[in-house]
Structure formats: C-alpha cells, structure tokens
Tab-separated table of C-alpha atoms and ligand atoms in Angstrom:
chain	number	residue	atom	x	y	z
J	2	UNK	CA	23.653	-48.228	184.017
J	3	UNK	CA	26.776	-46.483	182.753
J	4	UNK	CA	27.529	-44.776	179.478
J	5	UNK	CA	30.450	-46.221	177.521
J	6	UNK	CA	32.760	-43.989	175.502
J	7	UNK	CA	34.586	-44.924	172.314
J	8	UNK	CA	37.323	-42.626	171.071
J	9	UNK	CA	40.433	-42.353	168.926
J	10	UNK	CA	43.840	-42.431	170.630
J	11	UNK	CA	45.969	-41.081	167.784
J	12	UNK	CA	45.480	-38.271	165.240
J	13	UNK	CA	42.031	-39.354	164.056
J	14	UNK	CA	40.849	-41.841	161.407
J	15	UNK	CA	41.585	-44.828	163.628
J	16	UNK	CA	38.414	-46.595	162.485
J	17	UNK	CA	35.923	-45.304	165.068
J	18	UNK	CA	32.953	-45.446	162.680
J	19	UNK	CA	33.509	-49.107	161.874
J	20	UNK	CA	33.724	-50.168	165.521
J	21	UNK	CA	30.751	-48.075	166.673
J	22	UNK	CA	28.721	-49.886	164.003
J	23	UNK	CA	30.050	-53.262	165.206
J	24	UNK	CA	29.247	-52.492	168.862
J	25	UNK	CA	25.839	-50.847	168.285
J	26	UNK	CA	23.811	-54.089	168.655
J	27	UNK	CA	24.818	-54.038	172.368
J	28	UNK	CA	23.440	-50.495	172.831
J	29	UNK	CA	20.101	-48.689	172.598
J	30	UNK	CA	21.459	-45.187	172.017
J	31	UNK	CA	24.537	-43.908	170.173
J	32	UNK	CA	25.528	-40.264	170.716
J	33	UNK	CA	28.159	-38.006	169.171
J	34	UNK	CA	29.608	-35.605	171.755
J	35	UNK	CA	32.028	-33.287	169.940
J	36	UNK	CA	33.444	-32.297	166.577
J	37	UNK	CA	31.399	-31.825	163.464
J	38	UNK	CA	31.722	-32.442	159.741
J	39	UNK	CA	35.512	-32.375	160.047
J	40	UNK	CA	34.953	-36.033	160.952
J	41	UNK	CA	34.651	-38.708	158.293
J	42	UNK	CA	33.648	-42.063	159.753
J	43	UNK	CA	33.665	-44.930	157.266
J	44	UNK	CA	31.530	-48.061	157.549
J	45	UNK	CA	31.523	-51.038	155.209
J	46	UNK	CA	29.087	-53.921	155.156
J	47	UNK	CA	27.198	-56.029	152.594
J	48	UNK	CA	29.473	-54.704	149.852
J	49	UNK	CA	28.533	-51.063	150.516
J	50	UNK	CA	30.566	-48.208	151.932
J	51	UNK	CA	29.195	-45.189	153.811
J	52	UNK	CA	31.011	-42.108	155.144
J	53	UNK	CA	29.335	-40.285	158.037
J	54	UNK	CA	30.300	-36.789	159.143
J	55	UNK	CA	27.765	-35.514	161.676
J	56	UNK	CA	25.412	-38.458	161.958
J	57	UNK	CA	26.439	-41.024	164.619
J	58	UNK	CA	27.645	-44.395	163.334
J	59	UNK	CA	24.854	-46.300	165.092
J	60	UNK	CA	22.254	-45.607	162.413
J	61	UNK	CA	22.723	-48.769	160.387
J	62	UNK	CA	21.954	-51.264	163.127
J	63	UNK	CA	18.202	-51.650	163.592
J	64	UNK	CA	15.993	-49.229	165.408
J	65	UNK	CA	18.576	-47.596	167.632
J	66	UNK	CA	18.278	-43.967	168.723
J	67	UNK	CA	21.105	-41.730	167.573
J	68	UNK	CA	21.810	-38.352	169.137
J	69	UNK	CA	23.823	-35.360	168.003
J	70	UNK	CA	24.886	-33.961	171.379
J	71	UNK	CA	25.376	-30.401	172.624
J	72	UNK	CA	29.155	-30.583	172.179
J	73	UNK	CA	28.834	-31.069	168.413
J	74	UNK	CA	28.966	-28.273	165.825
J	75	UNK	CA	26.538	-28.745	162.959
J	76	UNK	CA	26.495	-27.364	159.426
J	77	UNK	CA	22.887	-27.650	158.153
J	78	UNK	CA	23.954	-27.673	154.491
J	79	UNK	CA	26.374	-30.586	154.949
J	80	UNK	CA	23.906	-32.276	157.286
J	81	UNK	CA	21.221	-32.129	154.579
J	82	UNK	CA	23.603	-33.674	152.045
J	83	UNK	CA	24.470	-36.465	154.444
J	84	UNK	CA	20.833	-37.178	155.325
J	85	UNK	CA	19.738	-37.206	151.690
J	86	UNK	CA	22.490	-39.615	150.713
J	87	UNK	CA	21.341	-41.920	153.525
J	88	UNK	CA	17.692	-41.578	152.492
J	89	UNK	CA	18.615	-42.413	148.899
J	90	UNK	CA	20.176	-45.653	150.120
J	91	UNK	CA	17.008	-46.555	152.000
J	92	UNK	CA	17.815	-45.218	155.477
J	93	UNK	CA	15.189	-42.800	156.744
J	94	UNK	CA	16.453	-41.245	159.952
J	95	UNK	CA	13.824	-38.654	160.877
J	96	UNK	CA	12.434	-40.739	163.736
J	97	UNK	CA	15.738	-42.183	164.918
J	98	UNK	CA	18.015	-39.172	164.915
J	99	UNK	CA	17.592	-36.536	167.625
J	100	UNK	CA	19.483	-33.259	167.731
J	101	UNK	CA	20.455	-31.309	170.848
J	102	UNK	CA	19.072	-27.776	170.982
J	103	UNK	CA	22.398	-26.751	172.463
J	104	UNK	CA	24.577	-27.967	169.573
J	105	UNK	CA	26.208	-24.969	167.879
J	106	UNK	CA	25.586	-24.050	164.254
J	107	UNK	CA	28.385	-23.666	161.739
J	108	UNK	CA	27.378	-20.585	159.723
J	109	UNK	CA	28.422	-19.973	156.098
J	110	UNK	CA	30.698	-17.172	157.307
J	111	UNK	CA	32.405	-19.594	159.737
J	112	UNK	CA	33.535	-21.576	156.714
J	113	UNK	CA	34.918	-18.410	155.111
J	114	UNK	CA	36.625	-17.423	158.364
J	115	UNK	CA	38.272	-20.851	158.550
J	116	UNK	CA	39.744	-20.349	155.061
J	117	UNK	CA	40.653	-16.741	155.864
J	118	UNK	CA	42.518	-17.579	159.099
J	119	UNK	CA	44.342	-20.449	157.403
J	120	UNK	CA	45.467	-18.179	154.551
J	121	UNK	CA	46.629	-15.582	157.086
J	122	UNK	CA	48.805	-18.157	158.863
J	123	UNK	CA	50.953	-18.642	155.755
J	124	UNK	CA	53.551	-21.349	156.290
J	125	UNK	CA	52.311	-22.217	159.775
J	126	UNK	CA	48.797	-23.166	158.733
J	127	UNK	CA	47.033	-25.933	160.630
J	128	UNK	CA	45.774	-27.722	157.517
J	129	UNK	CA	42.183	-27.712	158.766
J	130	UNK	CA	39.398	-29.544	156.997
J	131	UNK	CA	37.996	-26.147	155.981
J	132	UNK	CA	34.606	-26.856	157.497
J	133	UNK	CA	34.478	-23.838	159.816
J	134	UNK	CA	35.137	-25.872	162.966
J	135	UNK	CA	37.615	-23.517	164.691
J	136	UNK	CA	35.630	-20.285	164.116
J	137	UNK	CA	32.401	-21.959	165.319
J	138	UNK	CA	33.943	-23.192	168.576
J	139	UNK	CA	35.619	-19.781	168.978
J	140	UNK	CA	32.196	-18.105	168.790
J	141	UNK	CA	30.813	-20.650	171.264
J	142	UNK	CA	33.510	-19.834	173.814
J	143	UNK	CA	33.351	-16.081	173.196
J	144	UNK	CA	29.571	-16.268	173.640
J	145	UNK	CA	28.700	-15.190	170.127
J	146	UNK	CA	27.469	-18.517	168.763
J	147	UNK	CA	24.097	-19.627	167.430
J	148	UNK	CA	22.613	-22.899	168.556
J	149	UNK	CA	20.213	-25.363	166.946
J	150	UNK	CA	17.477	-24.227	169.369
J	151	UNK	CA	17.872	-20.662	168.080
J	152	UNK	CA	16.370	-21.752	164.766
J	153	UNK	CA	12.984	-21.833	166.490
J	154	UNK	CA	12.840	-18.141	167.564
J	155	UNK	CA	13.737	-14.906	165.710
J	156	UNK	CA	16.339	-16.786	163.790
J	157	UNK	CA	16.848	-14.404	160.908
J	158	UNK	CA	17.647	-11.512	163.222
J	159	UNK	CA	20.161	-13.565	165.237
J	160	UNK	CA	21.679	-14.926	162.035
J	161	UNK	CA	22.177	-11.483	160.504
J	162	UNK	CA	23.754	-10.150	163.681
J	163	UNK	CA	26.288	-12.963	163.748
J	164	UNK	CA	26.922	-12.728	160.020
J	165	UNK	CA	27.566	-8.979	160.177
J	166	UNK	CA	30.165	-9.484	162.902
J	167	UNK	CA	31.920	-12.024	160.690
J	168	UNK	CA	31.740	-9.805	157.617
J	169	UNK	CA	33.571	-7.059	159.502
J	170	UNK	CA	36.408	-9.450	160.327
J	171	UNK	CA	36.561	-10.795	156.774
J	172	UNK	CA	36.711	-7.211	155.441
J	173	UNK	CA	39.646	-6.444	157.766
J	174	UNK	CA	41.524	-9.328	156.155
J	175	UNK	CA	40.349	-8.302	152.667
J	176	UNK	CA	39.007	-11.823	152.216
J	177	UNK	CA	37.010	-12.575	149.054
J	178	UNK	CA	33.382	-13.239	150.021
J	179	UNK	CA	31.957	-13.668	146.525
J	180	UNK	CA	31.085	-17.320	147.271
J	181	UNK	CA	28.933	-16.343	150.256
J	182	UNK	CA	25.564	-15.838	148.525
J	183	UNK	CA	25.611	-19.364	147.049
J	184	UNK	CA	26.787	-20.979	150.282
J	185	UNK	CA	24.061	-19.120	152.200
J	186	UNK	CA	21.311	-20.257	149.840
J	187	UNK	CA	22.280	-23.890	150.274
J	188	UNK	CA	22.659	-23.364	154.010
J	189	UNK	CA	19.110	-22.077	154.492
J	190	UNK	CA	17.716	-25.034	152.539
J	191	UNK	CA	19.727	-27.135	155.007
J	192	UNK	CA	18.116	-25.333	157.954
J	193	UNK	CA	14.708	-26.299	156.552
J	194	UNK	CA	15.815	-29.938	156.350
J	195	UNK	CA	17.218	-29.809	159.878
J	196	UNK	CA	13.802	-28.660	161.145
J	197	UNK	CA	12.314	-32.007	160.072
J	198	UNK	CA	14.229	-33.556	162.986
J	199	UNK	CA	13.285	-33.485	166.647
J	200	UNK	CA	15.314	-31.012	168.690
J	201	UNK	CA	15.784	-32.208	172.250
J	202	UNK	CA	17.290	-31.215	175.571
J	203	UNK	CA	19.770	-34.024	175.143
J	204	UNK	CA	21.208	-33.783	178.664
J	205	UNK	CA	17.768	-34.637	180.112
J	206	UNK	CA	17.164	-37.330	177.507
J	207	UNK	CA	20.496	-39.028	178.163
J	208	UNK	CA	20.374	-38.811	181.953
J	209	UNK	CA	16.821	-40.219	181.920
J	210	UNK	CA	18.015	-43.018	179.659
J	211	UNK	CA	20.856	-43.824	182.076
J	212	UNK	CA	18.371	-43.856	184.978
J	213	UNK	CA	16.139	-46.213	183.003
J	214	UNK	CA	18.994	-48.656	182.454
J	215	UNK	CA	19.369	-47.989	178.750
J	216	UNK	CA	22.781	-48.756	177.307
J	217	UNK	CA	24.441	-45.764	175.659
J	218	UNK	CA	27.575	-45.539	173.547
J	219	UNK	CA	29.233	-42.135	173.142
J	220	UNK	CA	31.090	-41.855	169.829
J	221	UNK	CA	34.158	-39.649	169.673
J	222	UNK	CA	35.444	-37.814	166.635
J	223	UNK	CA	39.039	-36.924	165.758
J	224	UNK	CA	41.573	-38.361	168.201
J	225	UNK	CA	43.245	-37.668	171.532
J	226	UNK	CA	46.367	-36.197	169.911
J	227	UNK	CA	44.109	-33.595	168.242
J	228	UNK	CA	42.516	-32.556	171.562
J	229	UNK	CA	42.472	-28.790	172.141
J	230	UNK	CA	44.158	-29.151	175.573
J	231	UNK	CA	46.292	-32.261	175.290
J	232	UNK	CA	46.971	-32.626	171.558
J	233	UNK	CA	49.949	-31.270	169.636
J	234	UNK	CA	48.832	-27.641	170.079
J	235	UNK	CA	48.333	-25.509	168.007
J	236	UNK	CA	48.060	-28.270	165.389
J	237	UNK	CA	44.851	-29.634	166.853
J	238	UNK	CA	41.118	-29.372	166.408
J	239	UNK	CA	39.015	-26.988	168.527
J	240	UNK	CA	37.194	-29.407	170.820
J	241	UNK	CA	37.936	-31.780	173.680
J	242	UNK	CA	38.276	-35.100	171.937
J	243	UNK	CA	39.257	-36.909	175.154
J	244	UNK	CA	36.885	-38.973	177.284
J	245	UNK	CA	36.092	-35.966	179.506
J	246	UNK	CA	34.628	-34.378	176.362
J	247	UNK	CA	31.804	-36.918	176.584
J	248	UNK	CA	30.779	-35.388	179.944
J	249	UNK	CA	30.669	-31.793	178.699
J	250	UNK	CA	29.461	-32.774	175.234
J	251	UNK	CA	26.473	-34.735	176.514
J	252	UNK	CA	25.821	-33.308	179.967
J	253	UNK	CA	26.652	-36.377	182.041
J	254	UNK	CA	28.665	-36.704	185.227
J	255	UNK	CA	32.075	-38.465	185.284
J	256	UNK	CA	30.460	-41.118	187.492
J	257	UNK	CA	28.174	-42.052	184.619
J	258	UNK	CA	31.093	-43.188	182.457
J	259	UNK	CA	31.637	-46.942	182.294
J	260	UNK	CA	33.987	-48.469	179.736
J	261	UNK	CA	36.340	-46.250	177.780
J	262	UNK	CA	37.202	-47.955	174.499
J	263	UNK	CA	40.401	-46.555	173.013
J	264	UNK	CA	40.962	-47.208	169.316
J	265	UNK	CA	44.336	-47.159	167.619
J	266	UNK	CA	45.812	-48.261	164.315
J	267	UNK	CA	48.594	-50.859	164.348
J	268	UNK	CA	50.692	-48.039	162.883
J	269	UNK	CA	50.131	-44.267	162.824
J	270	UNK	CA	48.692	-41.646	160.473
J	271	UNK	CA	48.033	-37.936	160.509
J	272	UNK	CA	46.380	-35.453	158.087
J	273	UNK	CA	47.211	-31.774	158.118
J	274	UNK	CA	50.250	-30.098	159.648
J	275	UNK	CA	51.894	-30.668	163.013
J	276	UNK	CA	54.449	-32.862	164.745
J	277	UNK	CA	54.536	-36.585	164.066
J	278	UNK	CA	57.676	-38.119	165.617
J	279	UNK	CA	57.456	-41.535	163.906
J	280	UNK	CA	56.527	-40.240	160.447
J	281	UNK	CA	58.195	-42.126	157.583
J	282	UNK	CA	59.252	-40.349	154.419
J	283	UNK	CA	60.594	-43.470	152.722
J	284	UNK	CA	59.077	-46.362	150.808
J	285	UNK	CA	57.840	-48.010	154.025
J	286	UNK	CA	55.682	-44.902	154.578
J	287	UNK	CA	54.442	-45.175	150.978
J	288	UNK	CA	53.678	-48.856	151.521
J	289	UNK	CA	51.590	-48.075	154.633
J	290	UNK	CA	49.679	-45.386	152.683
J	291	UNK	CA	49.091	-47.697	149.733
J	292	UNK	CA	48.117	-50.845	151.680
J	293	UNK	CA	46.081	-48.906	154.244
J	294	UNK	CA	44.509	-46.722	151.574
J	295	UNK	CA	45.421	-43.734	153.704
J	296	UNK	CA	43.627	-40.852	152.026
J	297	UNK	CA	41.323	-38.533	153.985
J	298	UNK	CA	37.642	-39.482	153.834
J	299	UNK	CA	36.606	-35.782	154.046
J	300	UNK	CA	39.278	-33.999	152.032
J	301	UNK	CA	40.874	-36.852	150.024
J	302	UNK	CA	44.296	-35.611	151.186
J	303	UNK	CA	47.028	-38.278	151.430
J	304	UNK	CA	47.553	-39.125	155.097
J	305	UNK	CA	51.062	-38.947	156.531
J	306	UNK	CA	52.106	-42.433	157.721
J	307	UNK	CA	54.552	-43.845	160.253
J	308	UNK	CA	55.220	-46.549	162.841
J	309	UNK	CA	53.147	-46.950	165.972
J	310	UNK	CA	54.117	-44.449	168.685
J	311	UNK	CA	53.759	-45.980	172.156
J	312	UNK	CA	54.890	-42.791	173.931
J	313	UNK	CA	51.925	-40.904	172.447
J	314	UNK	CA	49.600	-43.891	172.954
J	315	UNK	CA	50.478	-44.258	176.634
J	316	UNK	CA	49.801	-40.550	177.075
J	317	UNK	CA	46.416	-40.848	175.356
J	318	UNK	CA	45.480	-43.892	177.463
J	319	UNK	CA	46.365	-41.909	180.583
J	320	UNK	CA	44.307	-38.785	179.828
J	321	UNK	CA	41.362	-40.833	178.563
J	322	UNK	CA	41.368	-43.481	181.301
J	323	UNK	CA	41.077	-46.212	178.666
J	324	UNK	CA	39.733	-49.522	180.000
J	325	UNK	CA	39.830	-51.553	176.761
J	326	UNK	CA	41.917	-51.195	173.634
J	327	UNK	CA	40.817	-51.855	170.069
J	328	UNK	CA	43.497	-52.391	167.438
J	329	UNK	CA	42.635	-51.499	163.854
J	330	UNK	CA	44.122	-52.164	160.433
J	331	UNK	CA	46.567	-54.883	161.493
J	332	UNK	CA	46.006	-56.428	158.030
J	333	UNK	CA	47.946	-53.503	156.547
J	334	UNK	CA	51.055	-54.984	158.191
J	335	UNK	CA	50.338	-58.548	156.968
J	336	UNK	CA	53.246	-58.578	154.474
J	337	UNK	CA	55.848	-56.757	156.581
J	338	UNK	CA	58.945	-58.740	157.509
J	339	UNK	CA	59.763	-56.440	160.422
J	340	UNK	CA	57.433	-54.180	162.373
J	341	UNK	CA	58.805	-51.299	164.389
J	342	UNK	CA	57.316	-49.761	167.523
J	343	UNK	CA	58.511	-46.510	169.081
J	344	UNK	CA	58.935	-47.150	172.818
J	345	UNK	CA	60.639	-43.880	173.830
J	346	UNK	CA	61.902	-40.579	172.456
J	347	UNK	CA	65.496	-39.428	172.541
J	348	UNK	CA	65.690	-35.690	173.223
J	349	UNK	CA	69.125	-34.022	173.532
J	350	UNK	CA	70.673	-37.423	174.268
J	351	UNK	CA	68.139	-38.199	177.015
J	352	UNK	CA	65.639	-41.055	176.829
J	353	UNK	CA	62.112	-39.749	177.458
J	354	UNK	CA	59.015	-41.890	177.937
J	355	UNK	CA	56.513	-39.190	179.002
J	356	UNK	CA	54.992	-37.293	176.096
J	357	UNK	CA	56.767	-33.903	176.221
J	358	UNK	CA	55.427	-30.316	176.030
J	359	UNK	CA	57.497	-29.518	172.960
J	360	UNK	CA	57.305	-32.001	170.114
J	361	UNK	CA	59.680	-30.926	167.388
J	362	UNK	CA	62.366	-32.182	165.025
J	363	UNK	CA	64.801	-32.602	167.953
J	364	UNK	CA	62.890	-35.742	168.948
J	365	UNK	CA	64.332	-39.044	167.747
J	366	UNK	CA	62.112	-42.095	168.134
J	367	UNK	CA	63.667	-45.100	169.889
J	368	UNK	CA	62.407	-48.240	168.174
J	369	UNK	CA	62.035	-51.893	169.022
J	370	UNK	CA	61.886	-54.276	166.063
J	371	UNK	CA	59.381	-57.099	166.086
J	372	UNK	CA	59.083	-60.011	163.713
J	373	UNK	CA	56.193	-59.665	161.249
J	374	UNK	CA	53.622	-62.462	160.892
J	375	UNK	CA	53.696	-62.424	157.054
J	376	UNK	CA	50.300	-64.105	156.816
J	377	UNK	CA	47.111	-62.876	155.169
J	378	UNK	CA	44.818	-62.426	158.176
J	379	UNK	CA	41.884	-60.799	156.365
J	380	UNK	CA	39.780	-63.968	156.156
J	381	UNK	CA	40.334	-65.091	159.722
J	382	UNK	CA	37.259	-65.054	161.934
J	383	UNK	CA	38.533	-66.512	165.204
J	384	UNK	CA	41.260	-65.565	167.598
J	385	UNK	CA	42.713	-69.076	167.610
J	386	UNK	CA	43.627	-68.666	163.909
J	387	UNK	CA	46.056	-65.839	164.737
J	388	UNK	CA	49.704	-66.515	163.753
J	389	UNK	CA	52.202	-66.788	166.614
J	390	UNK	CA	54.046	-63.580	165.692
J	391	UNK	CA	50.763	-61.681	165.706
J	392	UNK	CA	49.960	-62.978	169.191
J	393	UNK	CA	53.455	-61.903	170.224
J	394	UNK	CA	52.789	-58.416	168.804
J	395	UNK	CA	49.522	-58.188	170.784
J	396	UNK	CA	51.213	-59.382	173.979
J	397	UNK	CA	54.022	-56.855	173.479
J	398	UNK	CA	51.539	-53.980	173.047
J	399	UNK	CA	49.457	-55.025	176.049
J	400	UNK	CA	52.604	-55.175	178.171
J	401	UNK	CA	53.784	-51.756	176.989
J	402	UNK	CA	50.373	-50.098	177.280
J	403	UNK	CA	49.024	-51.818	180.384
J	404	UNK	CA	45.487	-52.252	179.000
J	405	UNK	CA	43.952	-55.338	177.322
J	406	UNK	CA	43.295	-55.333	173.578
J	407	UNK	CA	39.755	-56.677	173.411
J	408	UNK	CA	38.979	-56.224	169.704
J	409	UNK	CA	41.183	-56.651	166.641
J	410	UNK	CA	40.160	-55.388	163.206
J	411	UNK	CA	41.606	-57.180	160.179
J	412	UNK	CA	39.864	-55.383	157.314
J	413	UNK	CA	37.373	-52.579	156.623
J	414	UNK	CA	34.266	-54.774	156.585
J	415	UNK	CA	31.985	-55.180	159.582
J	416	UNK	CA	32.686	-58.938	159.444
J	417	UNK	CA	36.450	-58.479	159.606
J	418	UNK	CA	36.384	-57.894	163.341
J	419	UNK	CA	37.528	-60.306	166.028
J	420	UNK	CA	36.343	-59.911	169.596
J	421	UNK	CA	38.909	-61.532	171.898
J	422	UNK	CA	37.946	-63.627	174.848
H	26	GDP	P1	37.304	-42.878	161.667
H	26	GDP	O1	37.316	-41.446	161.292
H	26	GDP	O2	38.035	-43.156	162.937
H	26	GDP	O3	35.936	-43.488	161.667
H	26	GDP	O4	38.140	-43.641	160.525
H	26	GDP	P2	38.046	-43.357	158.938
H	26	GDP	O5	36.791	-43.946	158.436
H	26	GDP	O6	38.336	-41.945	158.611
H	26	GDP	O7	39.335	-44.142	158.453
H	26	GDP	C1	39.486	-45.497	158.659
H	26	GDP	C2	39.637	-46.172	157.275
H	26	GDP	O8	40.146	-47.460	157.442
H	26	GDP	C3	38.326	-46.334	156.541
H	26	GDP	O9	38.548	-46.239	155.160
H	26	GDP	C4	37.888	-47.748	156.933
H	26	GDP	O10	37.044	-48.339	155.963
H	26	GDP	C5	39.200	-48.435	156.988
H	26	GDP	N1	39.314	-49.527	157.960
H	26	GDP	C6	38.754	-49.642	159.190
H	26	GDP	N2	39.203	-50.741	159.822
H	26	GDP	C7	40.072	-51.330	158.970
H	26	GDP	C8	40.903	-52.492	159.052
H	26	GDP	O11	40.939	-53.206	160.053
H	26	GDP	N3	41.676	-52.772	157.954
H	26	GDP	C9	41.686	-52.003	156.843
H	26	GDP	N4	42.482	-52.361	155.830
H	26	GDP	N5	40.925	-50.895	156.735
H	26	GDP	C10	40.146	-50.561	157.796
H	27	IMO	P1	37.811	-38.249	162.299
H	27	IMO	O1	36.646	-38.129	163.243
H	27	IMO	C1	41.780	-36.824	161.101
H	27	IMO	C2	42.584	-32.547	161.656
H	27	IMO	C3	42.750	-31.695	160.414
H	27	IMO	C4	43.689	-30.638	160.940
H	27	IMO	C5	43.217	-30.429	162.386
H	27	IMO	C6	42.261	-29.258	162.557
H	27	IMO	O2	37.433	-38.698	160.936
H	27	IMO	O3	38.908	-39.064	162.909
H	27	IMO	P2	39.717	-28.814	161.917
H	27	IMO	O4	39.011	-28.839	160.591
H	27	IMO	O5	39.165	-29.756	162.929
H	27	IMO	O6	39.869	-27.427	162.476
H	27	IMO	O7	41.222	-29.312	161.592
H	27	IMO	O8	42.558	-31.628	162.740
H	27	IMO	N1	41.317	-33.313	161.715
H	27	IMO	C7	41.232	-34.639	161.526
H	27	IMO	N2	42.184	-35.540	161.190
H	27	IMO	N3	40.510	-37.228	161.369
H	27	IMO	C8	39.554	-36.346	161.727
H	27	IMO	O9	38.321	-36.733	162.109
H	27	IMO	C9	39.889	-34.974	161.780
H	27	IMO	N4	39.211	-33.847	162.073
H	27	IMO	C10	40.088	-32.851	162.043
H	27	IMO	O10	43.301	-32.435	159.356
H	27	IMO	O11	44.999	-31.149	160.996
H	28	MG	MG1	37.919	-40.206	159.694
C-alpha cells in the first residue's frame, strides 16, 4: 500500500482542509507532515464551519486515526484552544489523535522572536502569521529545539535553557518581553493538555500501517510557492511544503508515495509580502476578494488576489510530481464574462515559461483570455451539468498543465464537490 499526499500548489489557502475532509472516507489515517498553527484549514458541512490549525482535517469523518507528524511544529497553548473548541462541538479526539515525539515545540519566546525579527526587517518584512514558525524551525536546524518527547523528561530544565538563549537575543534587539509571563502561563496549561494525548514514534507507526495495507493520506499545509527551497524566497515559510516534505515530515521513503494530489484555486491569492506576478490592484481583484471571501483564516488579513498563474503552477506540478489536480473555488468566477490565465512571463522583452530565479516587478504576465461560463454552478452535483465554457476551461488547463483535473470544488461545503470520471 502507498501513502497519498495532498498539497497546495500556490501560496496557501487553496482549500486543502475541505478536500482532505472529502477524501478521508477512503483512508484510515490522515497525517500532517509540516507547518504548524500558521495553517488555517477550513471545513464546512451540515451548516457548520470549523478552522483547523494543527489538527489534521481527517478528524470529522468517523473513527479515523489522525497523526501530527515529526515535521510539524506545535504550540501547546494554541493546540489546547483548538482541541477545546472541538470538544465543545462534540468531537473528543484524545483516542484518535496521535502526536509524534519528534515534532518540535513552539515556545512562547519563539513567538516573541518572530515578532522581533519581523520588526527588525522594517520595510522588507515577510508578513508572517506571527506564530513563531520561523524561529522554531531555525532552532530545529541549529540543533537547539525542544521536541514533544522532551516533555516527558527533565522538561523544565530544558525549557529554561532554551528560553534563556532566546531572552539573550531579545535583549540584544531591545525587544519588549512584558507579555511573556502571561503567554508562558497559558503555554504550560497547554503542555498539560497535550500530555493527555498519546505520543508516538510516528515513523514506526506509519511504516507499520503501510506494511499492513492501511490507506494513509498526508495533508500538506501552506503551498508549494511558500516552500523554503522552491518558493519565492525569502518570502516563504520555513518548512518544505512540497511532496518531498511528506517523506522527511513522516519518515517514509519516496517509494512509499502513491498519488500526489495538487490543489489549486481557479484564480490566485497570497497573504503576506512577496512577489505575485498576476496580482490585480483593480476592481477585478476586489471582486475576486469579495466573491471568494478572501480573508485569512488565521490572521483575518485581506488576501491579495489575481488571475491564475500557469507558469507558477507548472513549476509546482514539476517539483511535487503531481499525479492528479483538484480545482477549487471555480464558483467565484461564475459571473465573470472573461477569465484570464497567465501562460508565460515577459522579462526584458523575452517570453519565459520556466519559473525564474528572480521574480520581481520586471515580470509582465502574458495572458490568454477565455470565455466565462456565466452560470451559477454552486448547486450542480454532477459533471454532466457543467456548462460548455466551463468544460472548455478545464480542457484548456489540463492541456496547459499536463495533468488531469479529477476533482472540482464549486462551493465551501463538503457537498459542493464533484469527482470527475
Ligand atoms: P486551506 O488552508 O488550503 O485549507 O484553505 P483555507 O481554509 O485557508 O481557505 C479556503 C477558503 O475557501 C475557506 O474559507 C473555504 O471554506 C473556502 N472554500 C473551499 N472550497 C471552496 C469553493 O470551492 N468555493 C468557495 N466559494 N469557497 C471555497
Ligand atoms: P495554509 O495551510 C497562506 C504565509 C504568511 C507569510 C509566510 C511566512 O492555511 O494554506 P510564517 O508564519 O509561516 O512564517 O509566514 O507564509 N503563510 C501562509 N499563507 N496559507 C497558509 O497556510 C500560510 N502559512 C504561512 O502569510 O507570508
Ligand atoms: Mg488556510
């Protein structure tokens, strides 16, 4: 049995949470492999809406096992808040959610360091989610991090050591740490809550599951264009969001990977700073934001909006080895007369189709205009109801991207999903 991977192909918020929930009935285990509470994965069903940050999106579909893998960074305080909100809505996860001992802990001082480094960057700030993601992964790589398994032995001593290192850095920057005592208090209550869960050696658990023919879905966070190696560096997150991240973030071999589901929106969005060649600053951009309700699920920030970028998508499909595409939020385009797709970039008068090293204002998107379908698709439930122009749009994308689009999402609800034959 192989492990399937589902990940975002753009700058995050493609709709990963919704589709993981839709696909979960086919799987026995759902596992997050990277990122942390910078993620906000939204699910809607039976008139209710949930936003998950660290908990995998497989928790609402029956008795499936959900795993927080070693590649994830976990903030116990935010984790506690998330768990309690789920418990309050009748979802007890203690038996169904397992946490890798090797997942790294986001400490209260990591959150302060995130804010401190952002402030120090001035005009070139990344626009992070402020959750301490970068500093936590930095400590992991520099071998100064604390892991979930550390909670079980001499934790206070290890915690204080790490905290003191951070305090020295914060003092060098003259950063205000008056909020620390309150954050710490909440954080230690979170650690207590975290201890109610089973800590596992997730690499053994997952490899045994694969051997025993259990179906596993690995759920990505963020998106390929935010990958630390291949995204629009330095305006990226601090983990490998690409499919290879599932190998390091769960401890599986590349041979264990089966399908790679790549999710993209029928247009494009981005939160935070960084290049975005097809960004629209006009009323079409405002229309996409309004119709798509493009506001961050973690920070509430308005998302930057623009036309679909096939140069960036082709690049993402290449580095991820995508085998099936999933197109989200096509309903947002339901009223558009014309839909544009960027098929190449023009740089210094040259047409470029490979995503370049430098992505700056010198890039001009080359667009193709397609006829909109101008039909409300949100109540459709079968592929054969699709309007002709929509089928033409799908065929155009499949031709340009070279991978079949196997699922189309036409609204936020679980039911507004069409699996194509
Ligand atoms: P994720 O981070 O990739 O899980 O995506 P987010 O949850 O941050 O953002 C996706 C947003 O779009 C959420 O508010 C979803 O409820 C919503 N959504 C998902 N699929 C669709 C769709 O097909 N149409 C519309 N209109 N909204 C969708
Ligand atoms: P999901 O999983 C969209 C962006 C931030 C910022 C950059 C670095 O919901 O798709 P970080 O806090 O990770 O150091 O911020 O990455 N970012 C996201 N954008 N969706 C996300 O997650 C994101 N997680 C981080 O806005 O530009
Ligand atoms: Mg999101």
